[in-house]
């Protein structure tokens, strides 16, 4: 049976090249066909998306102003334009409720195509592609446009491309076969010839044979290497014969050398005898040295018995030589096993050459001795004894222990100190030692600190500080509470409090330097002072806004009444209009003050911060201008938080306007959203921050930036760096108030000419919560004859409201405070149907308490609250803490009549949502 491994090398290479070429071409063809099909599908999807956008713009007006019956024929011109696309099967227009509004079906599909419901429109049948585009106007959804087309042209183009690719595959396969045959000729042929030459040399041992070289490639190099190898073998064979002849000559010479060596040996014997005589003299001198040396010299036999004992050993241990020679030496009982093990190592020559042990003297004192032991061996290398040198080191050991304990105590205190401590030479400033806090504070590598001086490390921001400190240390030897700035390895400046003391380490005069980092503490203190200042300003701003809103309501109300009066002069009419416009601008100003002071009414809902920024992107591009590039980047997952969407939009708008004004020559505005986890360490760096999960809104510009002094004041109301008349100074103050009202905080990074980044942190929410909307009637019948009790302490405002309601036919009862209102109620309870009350009134009774007492008498009594601001009306986060109807000051008189009519008719089924609509109808609300 023929298998692949039994085939010849040439055939194997041919088959491998052919198979690999065929597989590679097939994979390439399949990849090209697949990517061509995918690209065509993407192009079709993009074309459908563009057509859907165009259709949504064209049918928007029809959906807004016509219904399905009256719009007959209005969509035909639009359908006629798109009916010219041959692959378009159907166009269906749905209204906002998902019902079919109009449609176009290709003639050949009219009998078989069934219009899908809006829920199934996003799932086309196989071989088709669709798109569902929303239609909106002014942010309001009007309906949807559905387009469906077939993919016949895509399939046809893919089939054509497949045919072309198959033809190219065949051509490439033929070329691959031709290349394979060419490789056979230039690779396997020379290899077969080289193999034959190798076999011939091996069988015949004929090293004169050479292989022939055909190509200048690796095979040709292999042939050259083979020929070179054979040539070297041939050369070595000849050299081997020459070596044999040379070896015979050397044997003869060696014989002569042996004879000469014998003569030299006799001379050496004579010399040795002379050396022995000299050795005897040296031994006599050594014996004298042993007797006179301060080291104890002791010889032992293998049983541990003393053989010799010099005078120094007698002085160390107290025994005379006659008392110990021939006996075992005494050691303390507690280390006897250790000494026996040491003695065993010495005898077996595996250790024990040097040791420090405790020994006992004649008078029973335990001393510490240092031993140097040497084995005594005979001519055969056998150990026959031990020679020892010993000295008493008891005092030295005790001194070393005391020094080590002192160093350990100092090292522990040195490293455990919370301050950064360094020891440096007074002479050249080089550091001798630093603790870990020093390395951590300044960021230098420990080895780098130990090899350099304080000046080489660049620690001093001001060289004069160093000179002054060292002069003080030289004069008084101790300095404390020396405040100065120092630099870290990264170039940052840290505010520090130094303590220095002069110490002597050996012959060196040194300085013990303790560094306490005050930077973080001073920064936190400054942030705390700024936060307290902003809180105080906010309280003042809220109080001003409250009183000012009452005045504005009176001005606006009377202006509205004057507008109904015909004037003979156009100048008078224009003056009334200007008064109303001025009141509107003033109302906007008070609204910003309320936002800054966190007293603005907030309507919270769970919103996606990314969606809010995305919806505002187009408006931002128009707002900042064409010379500024707007870049948005959103988090991978929804950035959910509980917030008032209108307030968040105002934050984005104010920050974008601020960024635009910082980029006079154009630049880049980047708005990012992300998820952030703030731990306790991060929260400690900002007194307004707290730990937990947050979503972050980041707004970065490439503008002129700010210095530290400007940054410290940017959130103050009425502070601005713009020219007079170009800014109120409330933009960032409003942002600050809104963020604080949402339980968040702001972090600012800015460098002059490097741009500015605002990072705003909002508490993260877990899921969406929906808000329903209240739909007003198209027209309201404002007149009525019910009884209304108006409780308002501001007399001009109260009179204006009473006057307005009477004009609409209502029976109005008025009171200047809560107790007076209760008297009016008790006298006219059967005639009063609604209470309109201010929240803040004198005489110890506010609007809520007044309403509570009246509703205790009549539970179904309807109440409308009104106020310039009132934190008691809302929860701690500025949101309603119960279902109430509220109207913010300043307000226009027609709005009062509308709200009264709605409440009396029972149309406010969801007060919270409707309250937002009512606030938007008051003066100064910037409607989006």
Coordinates of C-alpha atoms in Angstrom, one line a residue, residues 210-509:
X210 CA 33.5 16.3 -4.6
X211 CA 29.8 17.2 -5.3
X212 CA 28.9 19.6 -8.1
X213 CA 27.3 23.0 -7.3
X214 CA 24.5 24.3 -9.5
X215 CA 22.9 27.2 -7.7
X216 CA 24.0 30.3 -5.6
X217 CA 21.5 29.5 -2.8
X218 CA 21.4 27.6 0.5
X219 CA 21.6 24.3 -1.3
X220 CA 24.7 25.5 -3.2
X221 CA 26.1 26.6 0.2
X222 CA 25.4 23.1 1.6
X223 CA 27.3 21.6 -1.3
X224 CA 30.3 23.9 -0.6
X225 CA 30.2 22.9 3.1
X226 CA 30.1 19.2 2.2
X227 CA 33.1 19.6 -0.1
X228 CA 35.0 21.6 2.6
X229 CA 34.2 18.9 5.1
X230 CA 35.6 16.2 2.9
X231 CA 38.7 18.3 2.2
X232 CA 39.3 18.8 5.9
X233 CA 39.0 15.0 6.5
X234 CA 41.4 14.4 3.8
X235 CA 43.8 16.9 5.3
X236 CA 43.5 15.4 8.8
X237 CA 44.2 11.9 7.5
X238 CA 47.5 13.1 6.2
X239 CA 48.3 15.0 9.4
X240 CA 47.7 11.8 11.5
X241 CA 50.4 10.0 9.7
X242 CA 52.8 13.0 10.4
X243 CA 51.8 12.9 14.1
X244 CA 52.8 9.3 14.5
X245 CA 56.3 10.0 13.1
X246 CA 56.6 13.0 15.4
X247 CA 55.5 10.9 18.5
X248 CA 58.4 8.5 18.0
X249 CA 60.9 11.3 18.1
X250 CA 59.4 12.7 21.3
X251 CA 59.8 9.3 23.1
X252 CA 63.5 9.4 22.5
X253 CA 63.7 13.0 23.9
X254 CA 61.7 12.0 27.0
X255 CA 64.2 9.3 27.9
X256 CA 66.9 11.8 28.0
X257 CA 64.9 14.1 30.3
X258 CA 64.4 11.3 32.8
X259 CA 68.1 10.9 33.2
X260 CA 68.5 14.6 33.9
X261 CA 65.7 14.4 36.5
X262 CA 67.5 11.8 38.5
X263 CA 70.5 14.1 38.8
X264 CA 68.3 16.9 40.0
X265 CA 66.7 14.7 42.6
X266 CA 69.9 14.1 44.4
X267 CA 70.5 17.9 44.6
X268 CA 67.0 18.3 46.1
X269 CA 67.7 15.8 48.9
X270 CA 70.7 17.8 49.9
X271 CA 68.6 20.9 49.9
X272 CA 65.9 19.2 52.1
X273 CA 68.4 18.3 54.8
X274 CA 69.3 22.0 55.0
X275 CA 65.6 22.9 55.2
X276 CA 65.0 20.5 58.2
X277 CA 67.7 22.2 60.1
X278 CA 66.1 25.6 59.5
X279 CA 62.7 24.1 60.5
X280 CA 64.0 23.0 63.9
X281 CA 65.1 26.6 64.5
X282 CA 61.7 27.9 63.4
X283 CA 59.9 25.5 65.8
X284 CA 61.9 26.9 68.7
X285 CA 60.9 30.4 67.8
X286 CA 57.2 29.2 67.5
X287 CA 57.3 27.7 70.9
X288 CA 58.5 31.0 72.3
X289 CA 55.6 32.8 70.5
X290 CA 53.0 30.3 72.0
X291 CA 54.3 31.0 75.5
X292 CA 54.2 34.7 75.1
X293 CA 51.1 35.4 72.9
X294 CA 48.0 37.0 74.6
X295 CA 45.8 34.3 72.8
X296 CA 45.2 31.0 74.5
X297 CA 46.9 28.2 72.6
X298 CA 45.5 24.7 73.3
X299 CA 46.2 21.4 71.7
X300 CA 43.7 18.5 72.0
X301 CA 43.6 14.8 71.1
X302 CA 40.6 13.2 69.4
X303 CA 39.0 12.4 72.8
X304 CA 38.8 16.1 73.7
X305 CA 41.6 15.8 76.2
X306 CA 44.0 18.8 76.6
X307 CA 47.6 18.1 75.4
X308 CA 49.1 21.5 75.7
X309 CA 48.1 24.7 77.6
X310 CA 49.9 28.0 77.3
X311 CA 50.1 30.8 80.0
X312 CA 47.5 32.9 78.1
X313 CA 45.0 30.0 78.4
X314 CA 45.7 29.9 82.1
X315 CA 45.0 33.6 82.5
X316 CA 41.7 33.3 80.5
X317 CA 40.2 30.2 82.3
X318 CA 42.1 30.3 85.7
X319 CA 43.5 26.7 85.6
X320 CA 47.1 25.9 85.5
X321 CA 48.4 23.5 82.8
X322 CA 49.0 20.7 85.3
X323 CA 45.3 20.9 86.2
X324 CA 43.9 20.4 82.7
X325 CA 46.4 18.5 80.7
X326 CA 45.1 15.0 80.1
X327 CA 41.6 16.0 81.1
X328 CA 38.4 17.0 79.2
X329 CA 37.7 20.8 79.2
X330 CA 34.7 22.0 81.2
X331 CA 31.8 23.7 79.3
X332 CA 28.4 24.9 80.6
X333 CA 25.8 22.1 80.7
X334 CA 23.2 24.0 78.6
X335 CA 25.6 24.1 75.6
X336 CA 27.2 20.7 76.0
X337 CA 25.3 19.1 73.1
X338 CA 26.3 22.1 70.9
X339 CA 30.0 21.7 71.7
X340 CA 29.9 17.9 71.1
X341 CA 28.4 18.6 67.6
X342 CA 31.0 21.2 67.0
X343 CA 33.8 18.8 68.0
X344 CA 32.4 16.2 65.7
X345 CA 32.5 18.6 62.8
X346 CA 36.1 19.6 63.6
X347 CA 37.3 15.9 63.7
X348 CA 35.5 15.1 60.4
X349 CA 36.9 18.3 58.7
X350 CA 33.4 19.5 57.7
X351 CA 33.4 22.7 59.8
X352 CA 34.0 24.3 63.2
X353 CA 37.1 26.3 62.1
X354 CA 35.7 29.3 63.8
X355 CA 33.1 29.5 66.6
X356 CA 32.0 31.7 69.5
X357 CA 30.9 29.7 72.6
X358 CA 30.3 30.1 76.3
X359 CA 32.8 28.5 78.6
X360 CA 33.2 28.1 82.4
X361 CA 36.2 29.4 84.4
X362 CA 37.8 27.9 87.4
X363 CA 35.8 30.3 89.7
X364 CA 32.5 29.2 87.9
X365 CA 32.2 32.4 85.8
X366 CA 30.5 31.9 82.4
X367 CA 32.5 33.8 79.8
X368 CA 32.2 34.2 76.0
X369 CA 35.2 33.0 74.0
X370 CA 36.1 33.2 70.3
X371 CA 37.7 30.0 69.0
X372 CA 39.9 29.4 65.9
X373 CA 40.4 25.7 65.4
X374 CA 42.7 23.8 63.1
X375 CA 42.8 20.0 62.5
X376 CA 46.2 18.3 63.0
X377 CA 46.7 15.6 60.4
X378 CA 49.4 12.9 59.8
X379 CA 51.2 12.1 56.6
X380 CA 48.2 9.9 55.5
X381 CA 45.8 12.8 55.9
X382 CA 44.2 11.4 59.0
X383 CA 43.1 13.8 61.8
X384 CA 45.1 13.1 64.9
X385 CA 44.2 16.2 67.0
X386 CA 43.1 19.8 67.1
X387 CA 45.0 23.0 67.7
X388 CA 43.0 26.0 69.0
X389 CA 43.5 29.7 69.5
X390 CA 41.1 31.3 72.0
X391 CA 40.4 34.8 73.4
X392 CA 38.0 36.1 76.0
X393 CA 35.4 38.4 74.2
X394 CA 32.9 38.7 77.0
X395 CA 33.2 42.5 77.3
X396 CA 33.1 43.0 73.5
X397 CA 29.9 40.9 73.2
X398 CA 28.2 42.7 76.0
X399 CA 29.0 46.0 74.3
X400 CA 27.8 44.8 70.9
X401 CA 24.5 43.6 72.4
X402 CA 23.9 46.9 74.1
X403 CA 24.7 48.8 70.9
X404 CA 22.5 46.5 68.8
X405 CA 19.6 47.0 71.2
X406 CA 20.0 50.7 71.1
X407 CA 20.1 50.7 67.3
X408 CA 17.0 48.5 67.1
X409 CA 15.1 50.9 69.4
X410 CA 16.2 53.9 67.3
X411 CA 15.4 52.1 64.0
X412 CA 11.9 51.2 65.2
X413 CA 11.2 54.7 66.3
X414 CA 12.8 56.1 63.1
X415 CA 10.8 54.0 60.7
X416 CA 7.5 54.1 62.7
X417 CA 7.4 57.9 63.0
X418 CA 4.5 59.4 61.1
X419 CA 6.8 62.3 60.1
X420 CA 9.2 62.0 57.2
X421 CA 12.7 61.8 58.9
X422 CA 16.1 62.2 57.3
X423 CA 19.7 62.3 58.7
X424 CA 22.1 64.4 56.6
X425 CA 25.6 65.6 57.0
X426 CA 26.0 69.2 58.2
X427 CA 29.1 69.6 56.1
X428 CA 28.0 68.6 52.6
X429 CA 24.2 67.8 53.0
X430 CA 24.5 64.2 51.9
X431 CA 21.9 61.9 53.4
X432 CA 23.0 59.2 55.8
X433 CA 19.6 57.6 56.3
X434 CA 15.9 58.3 55.7
X435 CA 12.7 56.5 56.8
X436 CA 10.0 55.2 54.5
X437 CA 7.7 58.2 55.0
X438 CA 10.5 60.4 53.7
X439 CA 10.8 58.3 50.5
X440 CA 7.0 58.2 50.1
X441 CA 6.6 61.9 50.6
X442 CA 9.3 63.1 48.2
X443 CA 9.0 60.2 45.6
X444 CA 12.7 59.6 45.2
X445 CA 14.2 56.1 45.1
X446 CA 15.9 55.3 48.4
X447 CA 19.3 54.5 46.8
X448 CA 19.2 57.8 44.9
X449 CA 18.5 59.7 48.2
X450 CA 21.4 57.9 50.0
X451 CA 23.9 58.8 47.3
X452 CA 23.0 62.5 46.9
X453 CA 22.7 65.7 49.0
X454 CA 19.6 67.6 49.7
X455 CA 20.6 70.3 47.1
X456 CA 21.4 67.7 44.4
X457 CA 17.9 66.2 45.0
X458 CA 16.4 69.7 44.5
X459 CA 14.3 69.5 47.7
X460 CA 14.4 73.3 48.4
X461 CA 11.9 75.5 46.6
X462 CA 13.8 78.5 48.0
X463 CA 17.6 78.1 48.7
X464 CA 17.3 80.9 51.2
X465 CA 15.1 78.6 53.4
X466 CA 17.9 76.1 53.6
X467 CA 20.5 78.6 54.5
X468 CA 18.3 80.1 57.2
X469 CA 17.4 76.7 58.7
X470 CA 21.1 75.6 58.8
X471 CA 22.1 78.9 60.5
X472 CA 19.4 78.4 63.1
X473 CA 20.5 74.8 63.8
X474 CA 24.2 75.9 64.0
X475 CA 23.3 78.7 66.5
X476 CA 20.8 76.9 68.7
X477 CA 21.3 73.2 67.8
X478 CA 17.5 72.7 67.7
X479 CA 14.8 74.3 65.5
X480 CA 11.0 73.6 65.5
X481 CA 7.9 74.7 63.6
X482 CA 9.9 76.0 60.6
X483 CA 7.4 76.3 57.7
X484 CA 8.7 76.3 54.1
X485 CA 7.8 74.7 50.7
X486 CA 9.7 71.7 49.5
X487 CA 9.8 70.0 46.1
X488 CA 9.1 66.3 45.3
X489 CA 10.7 64.2 42.6
X490 CA 7.8 64.9 40.3
X491 CA 8.3 68.7 40.7
X492 CA 5.3 69.3 42.9
X493 CA 5.6 71.7 45.8
X494 CA 4.5 70.6 49.2
X495 CA 4.0 72.9 52.1
X496 CA 5.8 71.5 55.1
X497 CA 6.6 72.1 58.8
X498 CA 10.2 71.3 59.7
X499 CA 11.9 70.4 62.9
X500 CA 15.7 70.0 62.9
X501 CA 18.2 69.0 65.6
X502 CA 22.0 68.9 65.5
X503 CA 23.4 65.4 66.4
X504 CA 26.9 63.9 66.4
X505 CA 27.4 60.6 64.7
X506 CA 31.0 59.6 65.4
X507 CA 33.2 62.3 64.0
X508 CA 30.4 63.7 61.8
X509 CA 28.2 66.7 62.7

